Each structure stands twice: as C-alpha cells, then as structure tokens.
Coordinates of C-alpha atoms and ligand atoms in Angstrom, one line a residue:
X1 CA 32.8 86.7 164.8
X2 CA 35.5 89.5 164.6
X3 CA 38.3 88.5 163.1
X4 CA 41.9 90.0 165.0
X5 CA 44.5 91.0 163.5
X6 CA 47.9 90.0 165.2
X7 CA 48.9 93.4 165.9
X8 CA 46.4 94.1 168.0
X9 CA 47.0 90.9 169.9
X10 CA 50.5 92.1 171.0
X11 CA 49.1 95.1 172.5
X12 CA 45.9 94.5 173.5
X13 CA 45.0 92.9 176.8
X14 CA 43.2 89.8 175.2
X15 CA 44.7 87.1 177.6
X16 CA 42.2 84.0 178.0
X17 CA 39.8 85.8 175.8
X18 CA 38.4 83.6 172.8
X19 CA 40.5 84.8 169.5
X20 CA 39.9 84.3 165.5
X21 CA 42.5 85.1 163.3
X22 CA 43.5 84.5 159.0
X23 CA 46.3 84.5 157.8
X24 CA 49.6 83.0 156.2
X25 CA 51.4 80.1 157.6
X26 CA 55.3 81.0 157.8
X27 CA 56.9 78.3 159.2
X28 CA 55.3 74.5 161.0
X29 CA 57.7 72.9 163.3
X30 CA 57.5 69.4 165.0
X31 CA 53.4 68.9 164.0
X32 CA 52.8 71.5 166.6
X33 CA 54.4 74.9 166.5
X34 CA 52.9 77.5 163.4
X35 CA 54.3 80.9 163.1
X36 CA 51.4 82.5 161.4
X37 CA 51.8 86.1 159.8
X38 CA 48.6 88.0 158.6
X39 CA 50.4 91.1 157.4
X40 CA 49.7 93.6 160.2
X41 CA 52.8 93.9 161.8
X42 CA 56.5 92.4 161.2
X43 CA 55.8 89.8 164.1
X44 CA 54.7 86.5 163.6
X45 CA 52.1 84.6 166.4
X46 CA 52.5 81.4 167.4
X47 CA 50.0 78.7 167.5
X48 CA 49.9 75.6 169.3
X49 CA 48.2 73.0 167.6
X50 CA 46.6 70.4 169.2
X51 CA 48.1 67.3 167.3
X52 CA 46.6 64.8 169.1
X53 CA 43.2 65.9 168.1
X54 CA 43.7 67.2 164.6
X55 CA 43.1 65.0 161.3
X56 CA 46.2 63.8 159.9
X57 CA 45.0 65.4 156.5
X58 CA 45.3 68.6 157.9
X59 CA 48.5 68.4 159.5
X60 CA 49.5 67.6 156.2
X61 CA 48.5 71.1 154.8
X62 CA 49.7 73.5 157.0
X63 CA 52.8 74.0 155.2
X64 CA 54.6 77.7 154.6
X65 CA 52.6 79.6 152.6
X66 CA 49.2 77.9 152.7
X67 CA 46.4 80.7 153.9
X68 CA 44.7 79.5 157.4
X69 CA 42.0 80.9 159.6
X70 CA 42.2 79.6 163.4
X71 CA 40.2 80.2 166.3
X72 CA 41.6 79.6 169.9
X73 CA 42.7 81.1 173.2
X74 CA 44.9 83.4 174.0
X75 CA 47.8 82.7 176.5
X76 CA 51.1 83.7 177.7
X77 CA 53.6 81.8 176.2
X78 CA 56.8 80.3 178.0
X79 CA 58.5 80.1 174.1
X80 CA 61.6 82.9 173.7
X81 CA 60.9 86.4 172.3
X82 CA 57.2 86.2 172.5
X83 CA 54.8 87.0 175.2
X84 CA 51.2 85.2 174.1
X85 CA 50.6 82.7 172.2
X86 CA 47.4 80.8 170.9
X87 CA 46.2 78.0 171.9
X88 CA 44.4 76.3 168.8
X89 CA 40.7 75.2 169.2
X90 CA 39.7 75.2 165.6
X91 CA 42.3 75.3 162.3
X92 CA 40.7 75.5 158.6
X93 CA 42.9 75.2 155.8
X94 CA 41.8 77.9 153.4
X95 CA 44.1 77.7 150.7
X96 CA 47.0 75.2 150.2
X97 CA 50.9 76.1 149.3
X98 CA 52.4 73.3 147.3
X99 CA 55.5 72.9 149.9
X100 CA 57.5 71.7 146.8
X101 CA 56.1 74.4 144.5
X102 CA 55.7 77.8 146.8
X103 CA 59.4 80.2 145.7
X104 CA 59.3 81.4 149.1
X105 CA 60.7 78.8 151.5
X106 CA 61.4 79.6 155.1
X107 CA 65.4 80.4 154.5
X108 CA 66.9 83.6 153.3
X109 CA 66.6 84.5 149.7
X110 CA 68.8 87.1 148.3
X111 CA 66.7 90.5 146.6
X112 CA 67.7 89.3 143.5
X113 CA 65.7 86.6 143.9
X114 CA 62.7 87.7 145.5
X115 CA 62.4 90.6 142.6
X116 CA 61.8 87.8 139.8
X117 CA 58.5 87.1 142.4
X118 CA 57.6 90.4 142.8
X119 CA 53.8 89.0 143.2
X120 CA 55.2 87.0 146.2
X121 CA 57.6 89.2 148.0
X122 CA 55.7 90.4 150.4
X123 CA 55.3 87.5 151.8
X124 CA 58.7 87.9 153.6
X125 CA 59.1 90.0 156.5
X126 CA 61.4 92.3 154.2
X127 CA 59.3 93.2 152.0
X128 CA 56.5 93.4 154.4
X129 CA 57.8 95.8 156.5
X130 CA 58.8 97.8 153.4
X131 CA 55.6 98.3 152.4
X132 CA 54.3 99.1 155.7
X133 CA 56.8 101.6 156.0
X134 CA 56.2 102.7 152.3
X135 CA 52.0 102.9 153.3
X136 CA 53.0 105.2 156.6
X137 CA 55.3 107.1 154.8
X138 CA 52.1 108.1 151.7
X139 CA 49.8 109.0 155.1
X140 CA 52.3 111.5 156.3
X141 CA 52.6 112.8 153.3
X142 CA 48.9 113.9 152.9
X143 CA 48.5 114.4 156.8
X144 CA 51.5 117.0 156.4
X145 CA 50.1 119.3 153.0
X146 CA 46.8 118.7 154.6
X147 CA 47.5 119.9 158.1
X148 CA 49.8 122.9 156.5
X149 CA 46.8 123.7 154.0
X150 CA 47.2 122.6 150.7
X151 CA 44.7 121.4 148.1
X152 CA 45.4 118.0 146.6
X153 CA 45.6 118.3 142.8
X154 CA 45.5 115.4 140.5
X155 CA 47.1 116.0 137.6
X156 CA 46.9 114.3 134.0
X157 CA 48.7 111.4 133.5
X158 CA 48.3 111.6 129.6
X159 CA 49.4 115.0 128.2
X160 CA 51.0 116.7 125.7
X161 CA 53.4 118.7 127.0
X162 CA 57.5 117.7 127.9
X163 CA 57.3 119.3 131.5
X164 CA 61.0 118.4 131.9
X165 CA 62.2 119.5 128.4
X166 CA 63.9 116.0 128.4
X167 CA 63.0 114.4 125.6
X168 CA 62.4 111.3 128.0
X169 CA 59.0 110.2 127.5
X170 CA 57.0 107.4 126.5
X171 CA 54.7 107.6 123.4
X172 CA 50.8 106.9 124.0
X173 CA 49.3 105.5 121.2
X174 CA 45.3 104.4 120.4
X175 CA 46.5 101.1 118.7
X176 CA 44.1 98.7 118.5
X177 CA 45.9 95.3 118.8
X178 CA 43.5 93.1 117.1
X179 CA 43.3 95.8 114.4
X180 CA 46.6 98.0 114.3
X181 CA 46.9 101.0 111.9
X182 CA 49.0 99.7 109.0
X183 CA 51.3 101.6 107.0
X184 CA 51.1 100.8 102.9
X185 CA 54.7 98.7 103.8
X186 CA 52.3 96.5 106.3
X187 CA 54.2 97.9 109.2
X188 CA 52.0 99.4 112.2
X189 CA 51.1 103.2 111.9
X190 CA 52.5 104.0 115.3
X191 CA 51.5 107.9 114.4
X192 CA 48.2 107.4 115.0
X193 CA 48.4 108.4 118.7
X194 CA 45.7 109.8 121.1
X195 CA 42.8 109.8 118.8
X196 CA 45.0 111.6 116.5
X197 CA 46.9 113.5 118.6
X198 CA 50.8 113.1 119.6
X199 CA 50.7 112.5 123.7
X200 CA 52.8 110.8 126.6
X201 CA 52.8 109.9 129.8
X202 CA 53.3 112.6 132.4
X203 CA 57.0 112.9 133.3
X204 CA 56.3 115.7 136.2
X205 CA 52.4 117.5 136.8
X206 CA 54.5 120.7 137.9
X207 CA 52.8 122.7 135.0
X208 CA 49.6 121.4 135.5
X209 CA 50.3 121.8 139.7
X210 CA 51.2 125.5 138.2
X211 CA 48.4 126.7 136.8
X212 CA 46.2 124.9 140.4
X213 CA 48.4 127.0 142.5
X214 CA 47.8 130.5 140.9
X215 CA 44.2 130.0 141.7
X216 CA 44.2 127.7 145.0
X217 CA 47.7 129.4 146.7
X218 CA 48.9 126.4 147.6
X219 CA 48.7 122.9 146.0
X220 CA 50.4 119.6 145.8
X221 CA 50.5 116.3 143.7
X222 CA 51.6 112.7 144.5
X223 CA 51.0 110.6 141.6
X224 CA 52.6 108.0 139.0
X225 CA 55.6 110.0 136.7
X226 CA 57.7 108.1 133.5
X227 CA 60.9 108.8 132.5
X228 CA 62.1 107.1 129.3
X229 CA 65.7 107.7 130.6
X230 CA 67.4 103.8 130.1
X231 CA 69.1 104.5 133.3
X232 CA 70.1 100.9 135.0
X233 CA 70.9 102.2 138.1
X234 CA 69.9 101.3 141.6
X235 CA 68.3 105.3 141.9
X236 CA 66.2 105.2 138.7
X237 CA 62.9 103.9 137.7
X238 CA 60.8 104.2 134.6
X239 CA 57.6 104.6 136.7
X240 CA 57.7 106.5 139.8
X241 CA 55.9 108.4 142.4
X242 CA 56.2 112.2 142.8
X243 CA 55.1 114.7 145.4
X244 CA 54.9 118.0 144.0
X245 CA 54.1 121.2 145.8
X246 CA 53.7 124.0 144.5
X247 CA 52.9 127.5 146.1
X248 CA 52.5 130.8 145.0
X249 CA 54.1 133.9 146.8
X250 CA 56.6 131.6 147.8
X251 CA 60.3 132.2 147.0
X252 CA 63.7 129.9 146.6
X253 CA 63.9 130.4 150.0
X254 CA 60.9 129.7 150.8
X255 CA 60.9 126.7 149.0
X256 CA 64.1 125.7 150.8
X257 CA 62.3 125.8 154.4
X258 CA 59.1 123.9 152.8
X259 CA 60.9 120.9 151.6
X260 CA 63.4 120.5 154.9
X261 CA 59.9 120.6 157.1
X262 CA 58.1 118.3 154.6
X263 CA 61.1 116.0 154.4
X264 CA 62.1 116.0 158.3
X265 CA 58.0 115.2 159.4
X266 CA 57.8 112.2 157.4
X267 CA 60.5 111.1 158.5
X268 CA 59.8 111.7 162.0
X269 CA 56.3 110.3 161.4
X270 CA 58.1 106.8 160.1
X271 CA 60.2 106.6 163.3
X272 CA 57.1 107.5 165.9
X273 CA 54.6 104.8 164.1
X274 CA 57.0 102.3 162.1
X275 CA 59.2 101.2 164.8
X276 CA 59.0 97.5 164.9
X277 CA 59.4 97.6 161.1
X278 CA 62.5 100.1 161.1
X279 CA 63.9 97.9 164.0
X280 CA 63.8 94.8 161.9
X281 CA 65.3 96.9 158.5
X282 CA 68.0 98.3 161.5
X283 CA 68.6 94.6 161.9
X284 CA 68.8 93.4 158.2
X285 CA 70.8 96.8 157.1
X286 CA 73.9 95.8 159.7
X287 CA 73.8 91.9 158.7
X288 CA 74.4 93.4 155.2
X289 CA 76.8 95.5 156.0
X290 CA 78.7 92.5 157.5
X291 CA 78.7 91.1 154.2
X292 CA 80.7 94.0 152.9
X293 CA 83.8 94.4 152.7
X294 CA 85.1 96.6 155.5
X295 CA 86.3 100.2 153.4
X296 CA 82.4 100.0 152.4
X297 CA 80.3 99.9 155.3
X298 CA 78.2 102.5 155.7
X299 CA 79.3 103.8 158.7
X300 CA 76.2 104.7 160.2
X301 CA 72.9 102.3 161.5
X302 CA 69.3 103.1 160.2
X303 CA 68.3 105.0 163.2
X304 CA 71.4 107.3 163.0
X305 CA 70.9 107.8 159.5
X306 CA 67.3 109.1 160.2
X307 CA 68.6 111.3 163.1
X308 CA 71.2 112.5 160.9
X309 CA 68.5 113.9 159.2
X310 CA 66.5 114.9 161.5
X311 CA 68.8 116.8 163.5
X312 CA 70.5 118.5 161.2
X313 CA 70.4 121.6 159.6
X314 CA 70.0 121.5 156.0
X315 CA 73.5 122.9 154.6
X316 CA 72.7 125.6 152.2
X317 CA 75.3 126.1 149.3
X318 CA 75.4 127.5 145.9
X319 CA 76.4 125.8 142.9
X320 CA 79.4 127.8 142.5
X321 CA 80.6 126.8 146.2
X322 CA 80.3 123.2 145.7
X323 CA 82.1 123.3 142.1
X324 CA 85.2 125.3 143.9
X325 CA 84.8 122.3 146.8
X326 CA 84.8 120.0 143.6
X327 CA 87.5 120.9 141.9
X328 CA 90.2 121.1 145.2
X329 CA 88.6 117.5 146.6
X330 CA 89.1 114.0 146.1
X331 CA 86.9 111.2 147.3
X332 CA 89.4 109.6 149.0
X333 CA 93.2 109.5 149.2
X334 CA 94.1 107.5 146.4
X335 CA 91.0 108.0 144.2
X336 CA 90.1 110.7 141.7
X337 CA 86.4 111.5 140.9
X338 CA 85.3 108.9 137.7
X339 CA 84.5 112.3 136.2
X340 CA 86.7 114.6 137.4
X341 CA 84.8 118.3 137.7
X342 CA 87.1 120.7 135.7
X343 CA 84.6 123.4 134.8
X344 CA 81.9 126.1 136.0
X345 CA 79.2 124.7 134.1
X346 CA 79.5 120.8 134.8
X347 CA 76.4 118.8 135.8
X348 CA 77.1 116.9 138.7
X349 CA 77.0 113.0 139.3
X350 CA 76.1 111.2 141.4
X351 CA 79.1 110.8 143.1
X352 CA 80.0 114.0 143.6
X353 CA 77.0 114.9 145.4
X354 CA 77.3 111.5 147.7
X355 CA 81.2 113.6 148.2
X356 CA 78.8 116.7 149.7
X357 CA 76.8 115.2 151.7
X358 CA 79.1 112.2 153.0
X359 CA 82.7 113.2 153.3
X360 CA 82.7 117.3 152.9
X361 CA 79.3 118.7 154.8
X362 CA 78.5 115.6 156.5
X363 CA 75.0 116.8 156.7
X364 CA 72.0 116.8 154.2
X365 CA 72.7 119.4 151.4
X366 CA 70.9 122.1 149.6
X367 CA 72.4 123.0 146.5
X368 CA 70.8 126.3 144.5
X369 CA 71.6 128.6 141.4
X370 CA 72.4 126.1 139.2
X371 CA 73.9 127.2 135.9
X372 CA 70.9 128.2 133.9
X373 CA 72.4 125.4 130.8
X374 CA 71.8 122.7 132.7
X375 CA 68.7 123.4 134.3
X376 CA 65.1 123.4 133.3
X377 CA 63.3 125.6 130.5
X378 CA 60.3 127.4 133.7
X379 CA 63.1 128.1 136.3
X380 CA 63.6 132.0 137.3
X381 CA 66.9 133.1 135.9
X382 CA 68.6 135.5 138.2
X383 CA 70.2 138.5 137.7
X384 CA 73.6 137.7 136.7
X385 CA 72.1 135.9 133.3
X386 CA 73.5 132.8 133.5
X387 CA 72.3 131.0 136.6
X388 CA 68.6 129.9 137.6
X389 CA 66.6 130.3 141.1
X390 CA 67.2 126.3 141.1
X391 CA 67.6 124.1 144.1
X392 CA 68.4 120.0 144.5
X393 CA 68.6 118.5 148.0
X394 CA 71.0 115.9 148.1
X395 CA 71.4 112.5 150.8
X396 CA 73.6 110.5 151.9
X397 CA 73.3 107.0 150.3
X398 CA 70.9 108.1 147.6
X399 CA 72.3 111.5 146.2
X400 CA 69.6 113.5 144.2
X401 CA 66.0 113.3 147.0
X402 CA 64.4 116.8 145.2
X403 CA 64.6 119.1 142.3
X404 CA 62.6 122.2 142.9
X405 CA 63.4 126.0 141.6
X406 CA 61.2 129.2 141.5
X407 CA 59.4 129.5 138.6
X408 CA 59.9 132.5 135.8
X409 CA 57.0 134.5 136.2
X410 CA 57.4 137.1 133.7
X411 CA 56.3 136.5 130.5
X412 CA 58.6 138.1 127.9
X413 CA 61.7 136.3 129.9
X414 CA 59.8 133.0 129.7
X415 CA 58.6 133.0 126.0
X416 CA 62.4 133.9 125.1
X417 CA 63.9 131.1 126.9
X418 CA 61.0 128.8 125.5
X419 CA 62.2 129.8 121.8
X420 CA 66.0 129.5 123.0
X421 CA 65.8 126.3 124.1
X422 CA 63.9 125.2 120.8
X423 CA 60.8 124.2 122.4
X424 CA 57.5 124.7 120.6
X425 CA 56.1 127.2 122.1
X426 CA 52.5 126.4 120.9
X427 CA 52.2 122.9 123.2
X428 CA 52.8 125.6 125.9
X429 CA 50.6 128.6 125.1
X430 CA 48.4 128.0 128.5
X431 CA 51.6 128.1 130.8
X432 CA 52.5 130.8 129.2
X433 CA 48.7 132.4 130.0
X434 CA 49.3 131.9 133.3
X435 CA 51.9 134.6 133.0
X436 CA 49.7 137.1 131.1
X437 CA 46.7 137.1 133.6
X438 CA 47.8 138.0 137.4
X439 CA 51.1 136.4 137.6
X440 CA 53.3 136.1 140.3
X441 CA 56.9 134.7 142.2
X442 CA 56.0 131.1 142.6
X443 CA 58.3 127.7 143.6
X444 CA 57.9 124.4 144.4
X445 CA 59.8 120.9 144.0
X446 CA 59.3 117.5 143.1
X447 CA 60.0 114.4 145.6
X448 CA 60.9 111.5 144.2
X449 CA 59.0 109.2 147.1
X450 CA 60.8 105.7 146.3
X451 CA 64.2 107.7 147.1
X452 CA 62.3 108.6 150.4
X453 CA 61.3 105.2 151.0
X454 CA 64.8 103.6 150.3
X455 CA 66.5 106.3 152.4
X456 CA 63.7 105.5 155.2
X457 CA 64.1 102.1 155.1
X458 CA 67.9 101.6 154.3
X459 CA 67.2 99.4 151.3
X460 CA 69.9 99.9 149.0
X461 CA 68.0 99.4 145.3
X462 CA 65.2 101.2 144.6
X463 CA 63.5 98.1 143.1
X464 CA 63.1 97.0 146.5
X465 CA 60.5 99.6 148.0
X466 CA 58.0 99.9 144.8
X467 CA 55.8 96.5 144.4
X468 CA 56.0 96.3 140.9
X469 CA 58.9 97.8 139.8
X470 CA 59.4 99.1 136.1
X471 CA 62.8 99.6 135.1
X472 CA 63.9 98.7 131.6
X473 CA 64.6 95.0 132.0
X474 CA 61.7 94.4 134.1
X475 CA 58.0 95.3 133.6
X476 CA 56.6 91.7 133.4
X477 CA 54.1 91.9 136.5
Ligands
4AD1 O1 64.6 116.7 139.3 P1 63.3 116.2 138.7 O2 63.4 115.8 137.3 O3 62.3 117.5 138.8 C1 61.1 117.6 138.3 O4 60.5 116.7 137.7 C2 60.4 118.9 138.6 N1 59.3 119.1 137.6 C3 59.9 118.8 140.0 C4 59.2 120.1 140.4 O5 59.8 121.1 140.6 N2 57.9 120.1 140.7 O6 62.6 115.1 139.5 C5 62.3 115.3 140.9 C6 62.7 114.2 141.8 C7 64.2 113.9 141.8 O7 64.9 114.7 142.7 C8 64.2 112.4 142.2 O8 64.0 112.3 143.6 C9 63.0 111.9 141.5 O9 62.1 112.9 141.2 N3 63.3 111.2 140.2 C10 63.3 109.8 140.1 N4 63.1 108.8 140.9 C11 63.1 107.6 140.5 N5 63.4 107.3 139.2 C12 63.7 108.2 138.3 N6 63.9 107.9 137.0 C13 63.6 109.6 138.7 N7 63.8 110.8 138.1 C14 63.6 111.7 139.0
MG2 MG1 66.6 116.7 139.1

C-alpha cells in the first residue's frame, strides 16, 4: 500500500478515502489526540485514536518522538486550524522515544540548546522548515545556472593551491592513526601529507571554475569550502557551501547584473514554493523580536525583508564613495563606528557595511574597485594602479552575501602581482597557462549559500541553517 505523505493530504482531495501514513509522533493528548509530523511539510496531522479499542501497551508508547506508521480514514475535522483529520483504524509502534530520555520535549527550546543536538533538531518545526527552505533554495540554484546555460563543474576539494591567498586553510595529511609517522623525538611527523605532498582543503574552486570556463563559456560550482579563519561570529563557518560562477567574456558589470538575477530568482523561488515554511519563520522571527529590546528590532518582517530585496535595485557604489560616506557618518546619534574609518585604504567591517545597506542606501548594495591592498592576488587591476575590478554585495542583517571581481587576464600583469604579493608562483604555473593560451576578460563571484539561507529564512546565526555545523568550538557530529 502507498504510503502518503501529509502534505499531500492537505491538498489533495482524499476525504473518506482509505490513508497510510509514517511518521513521528509530536505531541499525545488525553489518550486520544496525536499530532503526527512525517517531515513533508511544517504542518502536523491529527489522528484520532480509537482508545477504546487499542491495547493499553500501546497507548503507553505513543509518546513524542517515538516513530509510528497508521492507517485510517480521512475526515474533516471540527478541531481549530485544521481541515482533515484521521480517523485511526490501525497504529503500529515502530520505534519507541523514551519520554523521560528524548532532549526534544514538546515545549520551546532555545537554539542554544537544540545546537548541542544537532542530530535531533530537525525534529522541531524550526529546524524542519529550515531545511526545507535550505533544500528549495539548492534546487533553484541549479534550475537557475541550468536554465541560463551553465555547465556544472565539480571542483577538487583536496588541492594544493591557496585560491584566496589567505593563509586560512586546513592541512590534509595521510596519517595513519594506528601507525602515525614518528619524528626521532616520538612526536607525529605531521609533514608527511598527501602521499608526500603538502595539500589542503579547498577554500574557493574559483581557479579550478577558471580554467572550466575558458573551455565551457560559462560554468559554475556549489560545493563544501574551509576557511581556517577562528572567526566566532554568527556569519562565519569553518565549512561552508559556495556557488561559484564563473563566465568568460563577461565583465564587472556583467558580473554585477549576474549575481542580482541569480540572487533575486532564488529568492523569488523560496517565496513561490516555501510559503508555509517562510510563514511559520515570519511567525518565530516577530516572537523574537519581541524578546528584544525595543532600539533593536529589526524593523522589518521576513516577507518585507525578501521584497526588500526583490524589489529593489541593487545600489551600485565604488569603494571610494562609501569610504567618503564612511568617514562623514555615524551609526547612530550617539555612537561612533567601533572602528572608526579614517583612511582610503581601510577594509571595511562588518558594521560599516550593515551602515550601507541599513541606514545610508536602505537598499541591497554593490560595492566595486576595491583598493587593490586589500583585495585578492587574480582580480583585474584597473587603470589607475591601485584599485581592482572587485565587487562585494552586501545585506541587511548579514553584511558580506558575495565576493566576486574580474579576473586579470593578461599574463605579465598577473605573474608580477603573483611575485608581489610573495606567492609561489610555481603552485600556480597552470593558472597562469590559462593566460598564455587564448585568454580572455573573465568574472565571476562566490556565494556564500548559508548567508542566503539565513537571510531567506531570517534566522539570525548561521549555525542554525547548516545541519552539522563546524565552527571552531563545535565539530563533534
Ligand atoms: O569573499 P570570498 O572569500 O570570495 C572567494 O572565495 C572568491 N574566490 C569567490 C569567487 O570570486 N569565485 O567568499 C565568497 C563568499 C562571501 O561573500 C561569503 O558569503 C561566503 O563566501 N563566506 C563565508 N560563509 C560562511 N563562513 C565563512 N567563513 C565564509 N567566508 C566566506
Ligand atoms: Mg570576501
């Protein structure tokens, strides 16, 4: 027999019709009532239970948590905020939930919380509808490159080259633990890396997405990126996803149009086919608010937030506008900046570009030609020498969403800032090929998806929309 999901019983006409469904018991009231949830959609169903007729034994294990399967009818229910119901026939108890034991009782936990049980989280509708939001949100993302005809590349997640320049990567070694390489002072040869060879994990496959678009035209990534940045913030992760086209023949401004079209269909796409989740994160995000004091609410719901977004253009300024906006501002009456921009030259913080897009534009924000110091060692310098074809789109509520530039195509240019900027240029001589043999202008950016997906569904730490987060403190899952 077919076994239906609960989202389909919402919407379907299935009244009277014969139903079977699995799934997770939420809540039990008065031996009769169970809210069952089987993941599908943020809505629980209710099923009546026959008491009368049901061993005791069993009544006993349908507690919260405990996995059930049921078959029954289908009826319209006369209970509040729901308009069927089923009417149980048959309930079998397929896995029990210690009601004493099981972390996730039918109350509200605080995030905190729930994050030490990260492999129980999404039991809650929360998390849930998070990671329904988080899944929609990857499909648009394909349907969109795919649609607009890009190739999906899948780049290395071992390698030996520092896309970022950083310095912020994590080591990958061949260490056997039963058998670890041993120094002659008995402490473990950590040098012996990659069979041999010194490698880490990706921090960006722009290169690699590089050298795929000067053969396919247009490419992108989405795959796992580390950053061994010990950044214990609410924006930053050591593992992350990025989406990372790249295109050649495309320009800055090119690249400018291609990420606010990317950017404004998945969002879009969450808002058509998400909307009983985003209702219910709508719901949470203003009982949170409430909880705030008043000078911190976020002045705007989830919906408008998205809109805000949506219907806006993009505000296109250069780096050397916002730094004069910088330096004449303050965040609010009373308050400097914490750092205080007093200089052509300054990275920004994160607060300065929540000032941009929240107080000053009041619109999402591209910022581009970056000074050439604080930038990359691949992006295109321009012509004045000291500022790079660089562009970051910034949010409100999350700051930083993508890093893209145009990438220097000319060879000579390149190897010199390579050498400048003291990086090896042997780990690099097949990027550099790529500008020997046919090269040409070429851009692309790199989306940082959990910033999407906290910006989407108006959680406010980035812990909250990955399911296994890794941050320092926390990779025990
Ligand atoms: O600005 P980033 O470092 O740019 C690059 O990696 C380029 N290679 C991208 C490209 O041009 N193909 O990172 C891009 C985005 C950031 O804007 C941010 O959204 C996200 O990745 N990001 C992080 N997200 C979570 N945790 C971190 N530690 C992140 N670091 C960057
Ligand atoms: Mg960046």
């Amino acid at each position: 027999m077919k076994v239906h999901r609960v989202k389909d019983l919402l919407v379907e006409d299935l009244l009277l019709q014969e139903i079977y469904v699995k799934g997770w018991v939420r809540t039990f009231r008065s031996n009769r009532f169970i809210a069952l949830n089987d993941g599908s959609t943020i809505h629980n169903i209710q099923c009546v239970v026959d008491f009368e007729n049901t061993p005791e034994d069993t009544l006993k294990r349908i507690t919260t948590g405990a996995a059930i399967q049921i078959k029954g009818t289908l009826v319209e229910s006369s209970g509040k905020g729901q308009k069927v119901e089923i009417q149980v026939n048959q309930l079998d108890i397929l896995g029990d939930s210690h009601p004493d034991e099981y972390p996730i009782q039918p109350k509200k936990h605080s995030l905190e919380f729930l994050r030490e049980k990260a492999h129980l989280r999404t039991r809650t509708s929360t998390f849930s509808a998070v990671m329904r939001v988080r899944s929609a949100l990857s499909f648009a993302v394909h349907q969109y490159f795919q649609r607009n005809g890009f190739n999906y590349v899948n780049t290395p997640v071992i390698t030996g080259s520092d896309a970022e320049g950083a310095g912020e990567m994590f080591r990958v070694t061949t260490l056997d633990a039963k058998k670890p390489p041993l120094l002659e002072n008995g402490e473990v040869d950590y040098k012996e890396d990659f069979f041999g060879k010194e490698t880490n994990l990706t921090v960006s496959g722009q290169l690699e997405a590089e050298a795929y678009a000067m053969s396919l035209g247009k490419v992108y990534t989405f795959g796992p990126t580390f950053r061994a940045e010990n950044s214990n913030t609410s924006r930053h992760l050591a593992e992350f996803w990025m989406i990372e086209p790249e295109v050649a023949f495309m320009d800055l401004d090119g690249n400018m149009d291609l990420a606010e079209d990317f950017i404004k269909y998945v969002v879009r796409y969450a808002l058509d086919n998400c909307q009983d989740d985003l209702d219910f994160l709508e719901k949470r995000l203003i009982d949170e608010e409430k909880t705030k004091p008043q000078s911190e609410r976020s002045e705007m719901t989830l919906t408008e937030k998205l809109h805000f977004v949506l219907d806006n253009n993009f505000k296109r300024v250069s780096y050397t506008e916002a730094i004069d906006i910088l330096k004449n501002s303050k965040p609010n009456k009373k308050k400097k900046f914490q750092y205080p921009i007093d200089a052509w030259g300054a990275d920004l913080q994160s607060e300065h570009e929540r000032f941009l897009v929240e107080k000053h534009f009041k619109c999402p924000v591209i910022l581009f030609d970056y000074p050439a110091k604080i930038k990359a060692f691949y992006m295109r310098l321009n012509d004045d020498g000291k500022t790079v074809r660089a562009m970051d789109i910034l949010f409100p509520g999350i700051g930083e969403i993508v890093g893209g530039s145009q990438r220097e195509e000319r060879y000579d240019v390149l190897l010199e800032k390579v050498k400048a900027m003291g990086i090896d240029e042997k780990e690099l001589w097949w990027y550099l090929d790529l500008r020997k043999y046919g090269t040409a202008v070429h851009s692309g950016f790199g989306l940082g998806f959990e910033r999407l997906v906290l910006f989407t569904t108006g959680m406010t730490n980035i812990r909250d929309v990955i399911p296994f987060p890794r941050t320092p403190q926390n990779a025990e899952f």
